[in-house]
Amino acid sequence: MVEVREWTRDDTARLFRVPTADDDKYARGVVALRTGSPAYPGAAVLGVEAAWRTGAGFVRYVGAERVADAVLARRPETVAGADVGRSRIDAWVIGSGTDPTDRDDAEQAALEAIVAGDAAVVIDAGALDLAGKARAPFLVTPHAREFARLQEQLGISTSEEDRASAARRTADRVGGTVLLKGARTLIASPDGGVIAVDAGTGWLATAGTGDVLAGVLGAVLAANQGRPIAEVAAAGAWIHGQAGRVAAGMSDGGTGHPIVAMDVAAALPQAIADVLA
Ligand SMILES: NC(=O)C1=CN([C@@H]2O[C@H](COP(=O)(O)OP(=O)(O)OC[C@H]3O[C@@H](n4cnc5c(N)ncnc54)[C@H](OP(=O)(O)O)[C@@H]3O)[C@@H](O)[C@H]2O)[C@@H](O)CC1
Ligand SMILES: Nc1ncnc2c1ncn2[C@@H]1O[C@H](COP(=O)(O)OP(=O)(O)O)[C@@H](O)[C@H]1O
């Protein structure tokens, strides 16, 4: 059995800070998302909203025109384009709302360039197959089914292992941090420990909350460059869980109520205020 560290609110607080007079938008972190597709434009909208609501100083979006239009309609603060040129990027988010079987050669080359770069990358949903090509610091964010698929790709046997050991072994094999989503989210680093984040609520089991999480993770990675990715990811997962509880009306200990994914993004500022208090 691998050792599992339980992540707390105090642990999370160390990864968030109040901006000071010395800050500008770049100092707070630049996040770029190459997410969504004509089949799933909403995933791009949710991830971009979440990155802004987590406190990113600058959010860029790269994707199909129809998707970019949807992103801009929701968040005109976003700078969208066909690529990011030579502009500064502190963290990327790729894969949410995309289907790898629809990927053309140009998209493949663009994604490969991102994972070969220097900026940290959140590799979600339809981009998980690119983890093996990554040279950038990265974080893969599978749910249970995607995790099973990833293990299969890596040739890892899926039999009779507890989730923590399986996540740890997958992190070793893929050479990067694995965030295995679920009611209890596990974060495993290659050759390191496993962190468990238990901050959420069952009300989070609704379509698109994983797309929100990907945007949160992009923003916290951009704001915390050079810190251990697993700890930054744990702080992001904790804030996402807390935002779910705030959105569901559980802050005062009640049973809560149904939410949609955008409610979680909208509750992120309150969740961050709570940990900074
Ligand atoms: N508004 C938007 O734009 C949205 C866009 N989205 C985007 O859609 C894309 C496809 O994502 P996806 O997760 O629905 O499909 P896929 O990985 O093929 O899984 C299919 C099968 O896997 C299972 N399964 C699914 N989730 C599970 C879980 N948490 N834990 C365990 N099992 C789980 C389940 O199988 P079953 O349990 O029914 O056997 C299901 O039938 C992806 O790019 C995503 O970003 C979504 O985020 C929604 C909102
Ligand atoms: N029962 C649950 N309790 C707490 N959190 C949950 C539960 N079910 C799902 N979640 C969280 O909701 C999010 C769902 O992500 P994901 O499965 O990728 O959904 P989607 O692809 O629809 O965005 C994850 O952050 C996961 O940890």
mmCIF file of C-alpha atoms and ligand atoms in Angstrom:
data_model
loop_
_atom_site.group_PDB
_atom_site.id
_atom_site.type_symbol
_atom_site.label_atom_id
_atom_site.label_comp_id
_atom_site.label_asym_id
_atom_site.label_seq_id
_atom_site.Cartn_x
_atom_site.Cartn_y
_atom_site.Cartn_z
ATOM 1 C CA MET A 1 0.000 0.000 0.000
ATOM 2 C CA VAL A 2 1.352 3.464 -0.805
ATOM 3 C CA GLU A 3 1.270 6.204 1.780
ATOM 4 C CA VAL A 4 -1.532 8.716 1.190
ATOM 5 C CA ARG A 5 -1.401 12.282 2.501
ATOM 6 C CA GLU A 6 -4.789 13.903 3.261
ATOM 7 C CA TRP A 7 -4.846 17.427 1.799
ATOM 8 C CA THR A 8 -6.333 20.172 4.001
ATOM 9 C CA ARG A 9 -7.703 23.672 3.786
ATOM 10 C CA ASP A 10 -4.475 25.001 5.400
ATOM 11 C CA ASP A 11 -2.394 23.203 2.780
ATOM 12 C CA THR A 12 -4.535 24.875 0.123
ATOM 13 C CA ALA A 13 -4.152 28.331 1.669
ATOM 14 C CA ARG A 14 -0.378 28.187 1.125
ATOM 15 C CA LEU A 15 -0.918 28.088 -2.642
ATOM 16 C CA PHE A 16 -3.212 31.146 -2.867
ATOM 17 C CA ARG A 17 -2.279 34.752 -2.144
ATOM 18 C CA VAL A 18 -3.807 38.219 -2.210
ATOM 19 C CA PRO A 19 -2.370 40.316 -5.085
ATOM 20 C CA THR A 20 -0.149 43.209 -3.956
ATOM 21 C CA ALA A 21 0.909 46.576 -5.343
ATOM 22 C CA ASP A 22 3.801 44.761 -7.057
ATOM 23 C CA ASP A 23 1.487 42.578 -9.133
ATOM 24 C CA ASP A 24 0.416 43.082 -12.707
ATOM 25 C CA LYS A 25 -1.704 40.774 -14.870
ATOM 26 C CA TYR A 26 1.358 38.823 -16.010
ATOM 27 C CA ALA A 27 2.617 38.264 -12.485
ATOM 28 C CA ARG A 28 -0.726 36.620 -11.612
ATOM 29 C CA GLY A 29 -0.231 34.023 -14.365
ATOM 30 C CA VAL A 30 -1.077 33.636 -18.039
ATOM 31 C CA VAL A 31 -3.181 30.570 -18.919
ATOM 32 C CA ALA A 32 -3.836 29.368 -22.465
ATOM 33 C CA LEU A 33 -6.536 26.816 -23.279
ATOM 34 C CA ARG A 34 -6.679 24.775 -26.471
ATOM 35 C CA THR A 35 -9.911 22.985 -25.584
ATOM 36 C CA GLY A 36 -13.448 22.455 -26.879
ATOM 37 C CA SER A 37 -14.586 21.584 -30.376
ATOM 38 C CA PRO A 38 -17.688 22.128 -32.518
ATOM 39 C CA ALA A 39 -19.128 18.995 -30.835
ATOM 40 C CA TYR A 40 -18.339 20.257 -27.306
ATOM 41 C CA PRO A 41 -18.021 24.073 -27.340
ATOM 42 C CA GLY A 42 -19.284 24.241 -23.753
ATOM 43 C CA ALA A 43 -16.161 22.568 -22.382
ATOM 44 C CA ALA A 44 -14.059 25.485 -23.666
ATOM 45 C CA VAL A 45 -16.451 28.040 -22.177
ATOM 46 C CA LEU A 46 -16.411 26.288 -18.788
ATOM 47 C CA GLY A 47 -12.618 25.940 -18.661
ATOM 48 C CA VAL A 48 -12.017 29.562 -19.644
ATOM 49 C CA GLU A 49 -14.563 30.811 -17.105
ATOM 50 C CA ALA A 50 -12.926 28.702 -14.395
ATOM 51 C CA ALA A 51 -9.412 29.945 -15.209
ATOM 52 C CA TRP A 52 -10.554 33.571 -14.897
ATOM 53 C CA ARG A 53 -12.551 32.874 -11.731
ATOM 54 C CA THR A 54 -9.528 31.204 -10.097
ATOM 55 C CA GLY A 55 -7.648 34.478 -10.416
ATOM 56 C CA ALA A 56 -5.586 34.181 -13.608
ATOM 57 C CA GLY A 57 -4.223 37.541 -14.726
ATOM 58 C CA PHE A 58 -4.601 36.733 -18.415
ATOM 59 C CA VAL A 59 -6.478 33.956 -20.238
ATOM 60 C CA ARG A 60 -5.926 33.122 -23.905
ATOM 61 C CA TYR A 61 -8.053 30.770 -25.949
ATOM 62 C CA VAL A 62 -7.063 28.908 -29.112
ATOM 63 C CA GLY A 63 -9.643 26.926 -31.069
ATOM 64 C CA ALA A 64 -12.208 26.763 -33.847
ATOM 65 C CA GLU A 65 -13.918 30.056 -34.673
ATOM 66 C CA ARG A 66 -17.343 28.876 -33.570
ATOM 67 C CA VAL A 67 -15.962 27.797 -30.213
ATOM 68 C CA ALA A 68 -13.960 31.003 -29.776
ATOM 69 C CA ASP A 69 -17.153 32.979 -30.459
ATOM 70 C CA ALA A 70 -18.902 31.100 -27.653
ATOM 71 C CA VAL A 71 -15.974 31.716 -25.301
ATOM 72 C CA LEU A 72 -15.929 35.445 -26.105
ATOM 73 C CA ALA A 73 -19.691 35.752 -25.766
ATOM 74 C CA ARG A 74 -19.378 34.490 -22.201
ATOM 75 C CA ARG A 75 -16.014 36.093 -21.299
ATOM 76 C CA PRO A 76 -14.975 39.071 -23.475
ATOM 77 C CA GLU A 77 -11.895 39.481 -21.250
ATOM 78 C CA THR A 78 -10.405 36.459 -23.051
ATOM 79 C CA VAL A 79 -7.916 36.969 -25.885
ATOM 80 C CA ALA A 80 -8.749 34.428 -28.596
ATOM 81 C CA GLY A 81 -6.884 33.576 -31.774
ATOM 82 C CA ALA A 82 -5.793 30.848 -34.159
ATOM 83 C CA ASP A 83 -2.546 30.500 -32.192
ATOM 84 C CA VAL A 84 -0.694 32.301 -29.406
ATOM 85 C CA GLY A 85 2.310 33.304 -31.520
ATOM 86 C CA ARG A 86 5.314 34.099 -29.328
ATOM 87 C CA SER A 87 3.266 35.473 -26.447
ATOM 88 C CA ARG A 88 4.053 34.470 -22.887
ATOM 89 C CA ILE A 89 2.186 31.421 -21.584
ATOM 90 C CA ASP A 90 2.696 30.147 -18.016
ATOM 91 C CA ALA A 91 0.397 27.097 -18.258
ATOM 92 C CA TRP A 92 -1.631 25.305 -20.929
ATOM 93 C CA VAL A 93 -4.874 23.339 -20.716
ATOM 94 C CA ILE A 94 -5.549 20.900 -23.555
ATOM 95 C CA GLY A 95 -8.047 18.149 -24.341
ATOM 96 C CA SER A 96 -11.277 19.048 -22.496
ATOM 97 C CA GLY A 97 -14.194 18.764 -24.917
ATOM 98 C CA THR A 98 -12.190 17.182 -27.709
ATOM 99 C CA ASP A 99 -12.307 13.774 -29.345
ATOM 100 C CA PRO A 100 -8.916 12.347 -30.375
ATOM 101 C CA THR A 101 -10.514 10.475 -33.293
ATOM 102 C CA ASP A 102 -11.471 13.868 -34.833
ATOM 103 C CA ARG A 103 -7.934 15.297 -34.585
ATOM 104 C CA ASP A 104 -6.382 16.361 -37.928
ATOM 105 C CA ASP A 105 -2.629 16.601 -38.653
ATOM 106 C CA ALA A 106 -2.452 20.321 -37.917
ATOM 107 C CA GLU A 107 -4.130 19.852 -34.536
ATOM 108 C CA GLN A 108 -1.852 16.902 -33.740
ATOM 109 C CA ALA A 109 1.236 19.009 -34.542
ATOM 110 C CA ALA A 110 -0.037 21.943 -32.464
ATOM 111 C CA LEU A 111 -0.757 19.736 -29.442
ATOM 112 C CA GLU A 112 2.597 17.969 -29.759
ATOM 113 C CA ALA A 113 4.340 21.364 -29.783
ATOM 114 C CA ILE A 114 2.509 22.340 -26.584
ATOM 115 C CA VAL A 115 3.507 19.187 -24.705
ATOM 116 C CA ALA A 116 7.092 19.552 -25.986
ATOM 117 C CA GLY A 117 7.323 23.127 -24.647
ATOM 118 C CA ASP A 118 8.484 24.603 -21.345
ATOM 119 C CA ALA A 119 5.172 25.705 -19.819
ATOM 120 C CA ALA A 120 3.283 23.286 -17.567
ATOM 121 C CA VAL A 121 0.391 21.490 -19.302
ATOM 122 C CA VAL A 122 -2.917 20.164 -17.937
ATOM 123 C CA ILE A 123 -3.658 17.201 -20.209
ATOM 124 C CA ASP A 124 -7.373 16.419 -19.964
ATOM 125 C CA ALA A 125 -9.996 14.190 -21.648
ATOM 126 C CA GLY A 126 -9.361 13.930 -25.418
ATOM 127 C CA ALA A 127 -5.633 14.728 -25.165
ATOM 128 C CA LEU A 128 -4.655 12.022 -22.671
ATOM 129 C CA ASP A 129 -2.950 9.984 -25.400
ATOM 130 C CA LEU A 130 -0.319 12.771 -25.705
ATOM 131 C CA ALA A 131 1.029 12.303 -22.172
ATOM 132 C CA GLY A 132 3.642 9.845 -23.432
ATOM 133 C CA LYS A 133 5.088 12.522 -25.750
ATOM 134 C CA ALA A 134 5.322 15.236 -23.092
ATOM 135 C CA ARG A 135 8.612 16.894 -22.181
ATOM 136 C CA ALA A 136 6.941 19.870 -20.493
ATOM 137 C CA PRO A 137 6.004 19.470 -16.812
ATOM 138 C CA PHE A 138 2.507 18.015 -16.977
ATOM 139 C CA LEU A 139 -0.560 16.821 -15.131
ATOM 140 C CA VAL A 140 -3.015 14.283 -16.579
ATOM 141 C CA THR A 141 -6.588 14.509 -15.263
ATOM 142 C CA PRO A 142 -8.511 11.314 -16.077
ATOM 143 C CA HIS A 143 -11.843 10.225 -14.631
ATOM 144 C CA ALA A 144 -12.215 6.518 -13.846
ATOM 145 C CA ARG A 145 -12.983 5.410 -17.407
ATOM 146 C CA GLU A 146 -10.247 7.583 -18.929
ATOM 147 C CA PHE A 147 -7.836 6.263 -16.289
ATOM 148 C CA ALA A 148 -8.584 2.678 -17.298
ATOM 149 C CA ARG A 149 -7.975 3.660 -20.948
ATOM 150 C CA LEU A 150 -4.680 5.359 -20.030
ATOM 151 C CA GLN A 151 -3.518 2.289 -18.118
ATOM 152 C CA GLU A 152 -4.386 0.149 -21.129
ATOM 153 C CA GLN A 153 -2.358 2.451 -23.438
ATOM 154 C CA LEU A 154 0.604 2.199 -21.063
ATOM 155 C CA GLY A 155 0.307 -1.575 -20.828
ATOM 156 C CA ILE A 156 -0.419 -1.501 -17.093
ATOM 157 C CA SER A 157 -2.479 -4.326 -15.673
ATOM 158 C CA THR A 158 -5.631 -2.963 -14.032
ATOM 159 C CA SER A 159 -6.380 -5.951 -11.835
ATOM 160 C CA GLU A 160 -6.809 -5.901 -8.069
ATOM 161 C CA GLU A 161 -4.906 -2.739 -7.273
ATOM 162 C CA ASP A 162 -6.237 -0.041 -4.971
ATOM 163 C CA ARG A 163 -6.734 3.373 -6.611
ATOM 164 C CA ALA A 164 -3.752 4.981 -4.873
ATOM 165 C CA SER A 165 -1.292 2.265 -5.949
ATOM 166 C CA ALA A 166 -2.713 2.319 -9.467
ATOM 167 C CA ALA A 167 -2.385 6.114 -9.700
ATOM 168 C CA ARG A 168 1.165 5.967 -8.353
ATOM 169 C CA ARG A 169 2.192 3.255 -10.829
ATOM 170 C CA THR A 170 0.609 5.157 -13.710
ATOM 171 C CA ALA A 171 2.481 8.334 -12.706
ATOM 172 C CA ASP A 172 5.779 6.382 -12.685
ATOM 173 C CA ARG A 173 5.068 4.914 -16.086
ATOM 174 C CA VAL A 174 3.836 8.084 -17.778
ATOM 175 C CA GLY A 175 6.579 10.216 -16.185
ATOM 176 C CA GLY A 176 4.270 12.945 -14.898
ATOM 177 C CA THR A 177 1.680 13.770 -12.271
ATOM 178 C CA VAL A 178 -1.646 11.913 -12.377
ATOM 179 C CA LEU A 179 -4.822 13.461 -10.931
ATOM 180 C CA LEU A 180 -7.412 10.684 -10.765
ATOM 181 C CA LYS A 181 -10.842 12.306 -10.420
ATOM 182 C CA GLY A 182 -13.623 10.916 -8.262
ATOM 183 C CA ALA A 183 -15.518 11.547 -5.041
ATOM 184 C CA ARG A 184 -12.047 11.231 -3.490
ATOM 185 C CA THR A 185 -9.533 12.678 -5.939
ATOM 186 C CA LEU A 186 -6.024 11.206 -5.836
ATOM 187 C CA ILE A 187 -2.900 12.964 -7.053
ATOM 188 C CA ALA A 188 0.197 10.849 -7.651
ATOM 189 C CA SER A 189 3.659 12.043 -8.638
ATOM 190 C CA PRO A 190 6.268 9.909 -10.360
ATOM 191 C CA ASP A 191 8.596 8.513 -7.675
ATOM 192 C CA GLY A 192 6.682 10.484 -5.050
ATOM 193 C CA GLY A 193 3.749 10.154 -2.727
ATOM 194 C CA VAL A 194 0.015 10.247 -3.238
ATOM 195 C CA ILE A 195 -2.214 13.089 -2.062
ATOM 196 C CA ALA A 196 -5.953 12.641 -1.439
ATOM 197 C CA VAL A 197 -8.435 15.493 -1.771
ATOM 198 C CA ASP A 198 -11.816 14.909 -0.182
ATOM 199 C CA ALA A 199 -13.204 18.438 -0.305
ATOM 200 C CA GLY A 200 -16.124 17.991 -2.700
ATOM 201 C CA THR A 201 -19.723 16.837 -2.665
ATOM 202 C CA GLY A 202 -21.807 14.368 -4.663
ATOM 203 C CA TRP A 203 -23.577 17.369 -6.209
ATOM 204 C CA LEU A 204 -20.408 17.747 -8.340
ATOM 205 C CA ALA A 205 -21.379 14.593 -10.266
ATOM 206 C CA THR A 206 -22.804 16.579 -13.188
ATOM 207 C CA ALA A 207 -21.556 17.118 -16.759
ATOM 208 C CA GLY A 208 -18.854 19.730 -17.221
ATOM 209 C CA THR A 209 -17.457 19.938 -13.678
ATOM 210 C CA GLY A 210 -14.298 18.210 -14.932
ATOM 211 C CA ASP A 211 -13.936 20.907 -17.609
ATOM 212 C CA VAL A 212 -14.186 23.503 -14.819
ATOM 213 C CA LEU A 213 -11.509 21.631 -12.845
ATOM 214 C CA ALA A 214 -9.149 21.727 -15.857
ATOM 215 C CA GLY A 215 -9.449 25.531 -16.024
ATOM 216 C CA VAL A 216 -8.845 25.827 -12.275
ATOM 217 C CA LEU A 217 -5.721 23.672 -12.576
ATOM 218 C CA GLY A 218 -4.377 25.780 -15.448
ATOM 219 C CA ALA A 219 -4.777 28.923 -13.361
ATOM 220 C CA VAL A 220 -3.157 27.538 -10.203
ATOM 221 C CA LEU A 221 -0.227 26.112 -12.185
ATOM 222 C CA ALA A 222 0.294 29.468 -13.932
ATOM 223 C CA ALA A 223 0.292 31.277 -10.588
ATOM 224 C CA ASN A 224 2.612 28.792 -8.846
ATOM 225 C CA GLN A 225 5.422 28.108 -11.286
ATOM 226 C CA GLY A 226 8.319 26.160 -9.855
ATOM 227 C CA ARG A 227 6.291 24.631 -7.008
ATOM 228 C CA PRO A 228 5.681 20.856 -6.917
ATOM 229 C CA ILE A 229 2.942 20.129 -9.461
ATOM 230 C CA ALA A 230 1.213 17.575 -7.238
ATOM 231 C CA GLU A 231 0.762 20.120 -4.440
ATOM 232 C CA VAL A 232 -0.430 22.833 -6.810
ATOM 233 C CA ALA A 233 -2.872 20.340 -8.352
ATOM 234 C CA ALA A 234 -4.122 19.306 -4.911
ATOM 235 C CA ALA A 235 -4.791 22.948 -4.044
ATOM 236 C CA GLY A 236 -6.734 23.310 -7.312
ATOM 237 C CA ALA A 237 -8.769 20.166 -6.650
ATOM 238 C CA TRP A 238 -9.502 21.326 -3.096
ATOM 239 C CA ILE A 239 -10.732 24.746 -4.263
ATOM 240 C CA HIS A 240 -12.873 23.049 -6.938
ATOM 241 C CA GLY A 241 -14.432 20.799 -4.297
ATOM 242 C CA GLN A 242 -15.042 23.730 -1.967
ATOM 243 C CA ALA A 243 -16.578 25.732 -4.846
ATOM 244 C CA GLY A 244 -18.925 22.785 -5.422
ATOM 245 C CA ARG A 245 -19.986 22.934 -1.773
ATOM 246 C CA VAL A 246 -20.458 26.704 -1.884
ATOM 247 C CA ALA A 247 -22.453 26.440 -5.141
ATOM 248 C CA ALA A 248 -24.657 23.696 -3.662
ATOM 249 C CA GLY A 249 -25.437 25.859 -0.634
ATOM 250 C CA MET A 250 -23.515 23.640 1.794
ATOM 251 C CA SER A 251 -21.266 26.317 3.358
ATOM 252 C CA ASP A 252 -23.287 26.204 6.592
ATOM 253 C CA GLY A 253 -23.382 22.415 6.739
ATOM 254 C CA GLY A 254 -26.723 21.779 5.008
ATOM 255 C CA THR A 255 -27.439 18.897 2.637
ATOM 256 C CA GLY A 256 -27.267 21.158 -0.400
ATOM 257 C CA HIS A 257 -29.100 21.243 -3.710
ATOM 258 C CA PRO A 258 -28.476 20.493 -7.415
ATOM 259 C CA ILE A 259 -25.944 22.589 -9.285
ATOM 260 C CA VAL A 260 -24.672 22.909 -12.847
ATOM 261 C CA ALA A 261 -20.995 23.132 -13.783
ATOM 262 C CA MET A 262 -21.106 26.891 -14.402
ATOM 263 C CA ASP A 263 -22.355 27.352 -10.819
ATOM 264 C CA VAL A 264 -19.099 25.761 -9.644
ATOM 265 C CA ALA A 265 -17.057 28.217 -11.716
ATOM 266 C CA ALA A 266 -19.139 31.091 -10.366
ATOM 267 C CA ALA A 267 -18.491 29.946 -6.777
ATOM 268 C CA LEU A 268 -14.695 29.800 -7.165
ATOM 269 C CA PRO A 269 -14.081 33.390 -5.968
ATOM 270 C CA GLN A 270 -16.036 32.718 -2.736
ATOM 271 C CA ALA A 271 -14.159 29.430 -2.218
ATOM 272 C CA ILE A 272 -10.852 31.295 -2.610
ATOM 273 C CA ALA A 273 -11.996 34.059 -0.249
ATOM 274 C CA ASP A 274 -12.856 31.353 2.300
ATOM 275 C CA VAL A 275 -9.340 29.869 2.263
ATOM 276 C CA LEU A 276 -7.679 33.285 2.327
ATOM 277 C CA ALA A 277 -9.778 34.379 5.344
HETATM 278 N N1 LIG B 1 -20.673 20.781 -22.025
HETATM 279 C C1 LIG B 1 -19.618 20.142 -22.586
HETATM 280 O O1 LIG B 1 -19.076 20.588 -23.585
HETATM 281 C C2 LIG B 1 -19.139 18.894 -21.971
HETATM 282 C C3 LIG B 1 -18.092 18.232 -22.562
HETATM 283 N N2 LIG B 1 -17.571 17.105 -22.062
HETATM 284 C C4 LIG B 1 -16.499 16.482 -22.838
HETATM 285 O O2 LIG B 1 -17.055 15.365 -23.455
HETATM 286 C C5 LIG B 1 -16.024 14.480 -23.839
HETATM 287 C C6 LIG B 1 -16.387 13.083 -23.443
HETATM 288 O O3 LIG B 1 -16.381 12.968 -22.018
HETATM 289 P P1 LIG B 1 -17.126 11.783 -21.259
HETATM 290 O O4 LIG B 1 -16.496 11.703 -19.935
HETATM 291 O O5 LIG B 1 -18.595 11.976 -21.274
HETATM 292 O O6 LIG B 1 -16.862 10.577 -22.226
HETATM 293 P P2 LIG B 1 -15.893 9.330 -22.189
HETATM 294 O O7 LIG B 1 -14.556 9.659 -21.597
HETATM 295 O O8 LIG B 1 -15.880 8.747 -23.538
HETATM 296 O O9 LIG B 1 -16.684 8.426 -21.181
HETATM 297 C C7 LIG B 1 -17.804 7.734 -21.640
HETATM 298 C C8 LIG B 1 -18.156 6.655 -20.655
HETATM 299 O O10 LIG B 1 -17.222 6.602 -19.580
HETATM 300 C C9 LIG B 1 -17.877 6.408 -18.358
HETATM 301 N N3 LIG B 1 -17.638 7.577 -17.537
HETATM 302 C C10 LIG B 1 -17.772 8.861 -17.867
HETATM 303 N N4 LIG B 1 -17.465 9.656 -16.862
HETATM 304 C C11 LIG B 1 -17.090 8.844 -15.861
HETATM 305 C C12 LIG B 1 -16.621 9.074 -14.551
HETATM 306 N N5 LIG B 1 -16.483 10.324 -14.049
HETATM 307 N N6 LIG B 1 -16.314 8.013 -13.796
HETATM 308 C C13 LIG B 1 -16.450 6.779 -14.297
HETATM 309 N N7 LIG B 1 -16.867 6.493 -15.546
HETATM 310 C C14 LIG B 1 -17.196 7.523 -16.302
HETATM 311 C C15 LIG B 1 -19.321 6.178 -18.681
HETATM 312 O O11 LIG B 1 -19.466 4.789 -18.865
HETATM 313 P P3 LIG B 1 -20.603 3.906 -18.084
HETATM 314 O O12 LIG B 1 -20.365 4.229 -16.637
HETATM 315 O O13 LIG B 1 -21.883 4.431 -18.596
HETATM 316 O O14 LIG B 1 -20.264 2.523 -18.474
HETATM 317 C C16 LIG B 1 -19.497 6.873 -19.993
HETATM 318 O O15 LIG B 1 -20.527 6.323 -20.773
HETATM 319 C C17 LIG B 1 -14.749 14.963 -23.130
HETATM 320 O O16 LIG B 1 -13.936 15.635 -24.088
HETATM 321 C C18 LIG B 1 -15.279 15.952 -22.114
HETATM 322 O O17 LIG B 1 -14.339 16.981 -21.820
HETATM 323 C C19 LIG B 1 -18.024 16.562 -20.807
HETATM 324 O O18 LIG B 1 -17.143 17.117 -19.866
HETATM 325 C C20 LIG B 1 -19.468 16.916 -20.508
HETATM 326 C C21 LIG B 1 -19.773 18.391 -20.726
HETATM 327 N N1 LIG B 2 -19.711 11.728 -6.266
HETATM 328 C C1 LIG B 2 -18.815 12.724 -6.340
HETATM 329 N N2 LIG B 2 -18.395 13.354 -5.222
HETATM 330 C C2 LIG B 2 -17.513 14.363 -5.289
HETATM 331 N N3 LIG B 2 -16.971 14.828 -6.454
HETATM 332 C C3 LIG B 2 -17.343 14.230 -7.583
HETATM 333 C C4 LIG B 2 -18.269 13.152 -7.600
HETATM 334 N N4 LIG B 2 -18.445 12.759 -8.886
HETATM 335 C C5 LIG B 2 -17.667 13.545 -9.638
HETATM 336 N N5 LIG B 2 -16.988 14.437 -8.871
HETATM 337 C C6 LIG B 2 -16.039 15.455 -9.338
HETATM 338 O O1 LIG B 2 -16.649 16.115 -10.456
HETATM 339 C C7 LIG B 2 -15.704 16.241 -11.522
HETATM 340 C C8 LIG B 2 -16.206 15.392 -12.714
HETATM 341 O O2 LIG B 2 -15.250 15.409 -13.736
HETATM 342 P P1 LIG B 2 -15.442 14.559 -15.074
HETATM 343 O O3 LIG B 2 -15.802 13.158 -14.752
HETATM 344 O O4 LIG B 2 -14.256 14.818 -15.916
HETATM 345 O O5 LIG B 2 -16.748 15.259 -15.693
HETATM 346 P P2 LIG B 2 -16.990 15.974 -17.087
HETATM 347 O O6 LIG B 2 -16.211 15.194 -18.113
HETATM 348 O O7 LIG B 2 -18.466 15.883 -17.310
HETATM 349 O O8 LIG B 2 -16.522 17.383 -16.975
HETATM 350 C C9 LIG B 2 -14.378 15.794 -10.972
HETATM 351 O O9 LIG B 2 -13.683 16.892 -10.415
HETATM 352 C C10 LIG B 2 -14.771 14.814 -9.861
HETATM 353 O O10 LIG B 2 -13.790 14.698 -8.848
#
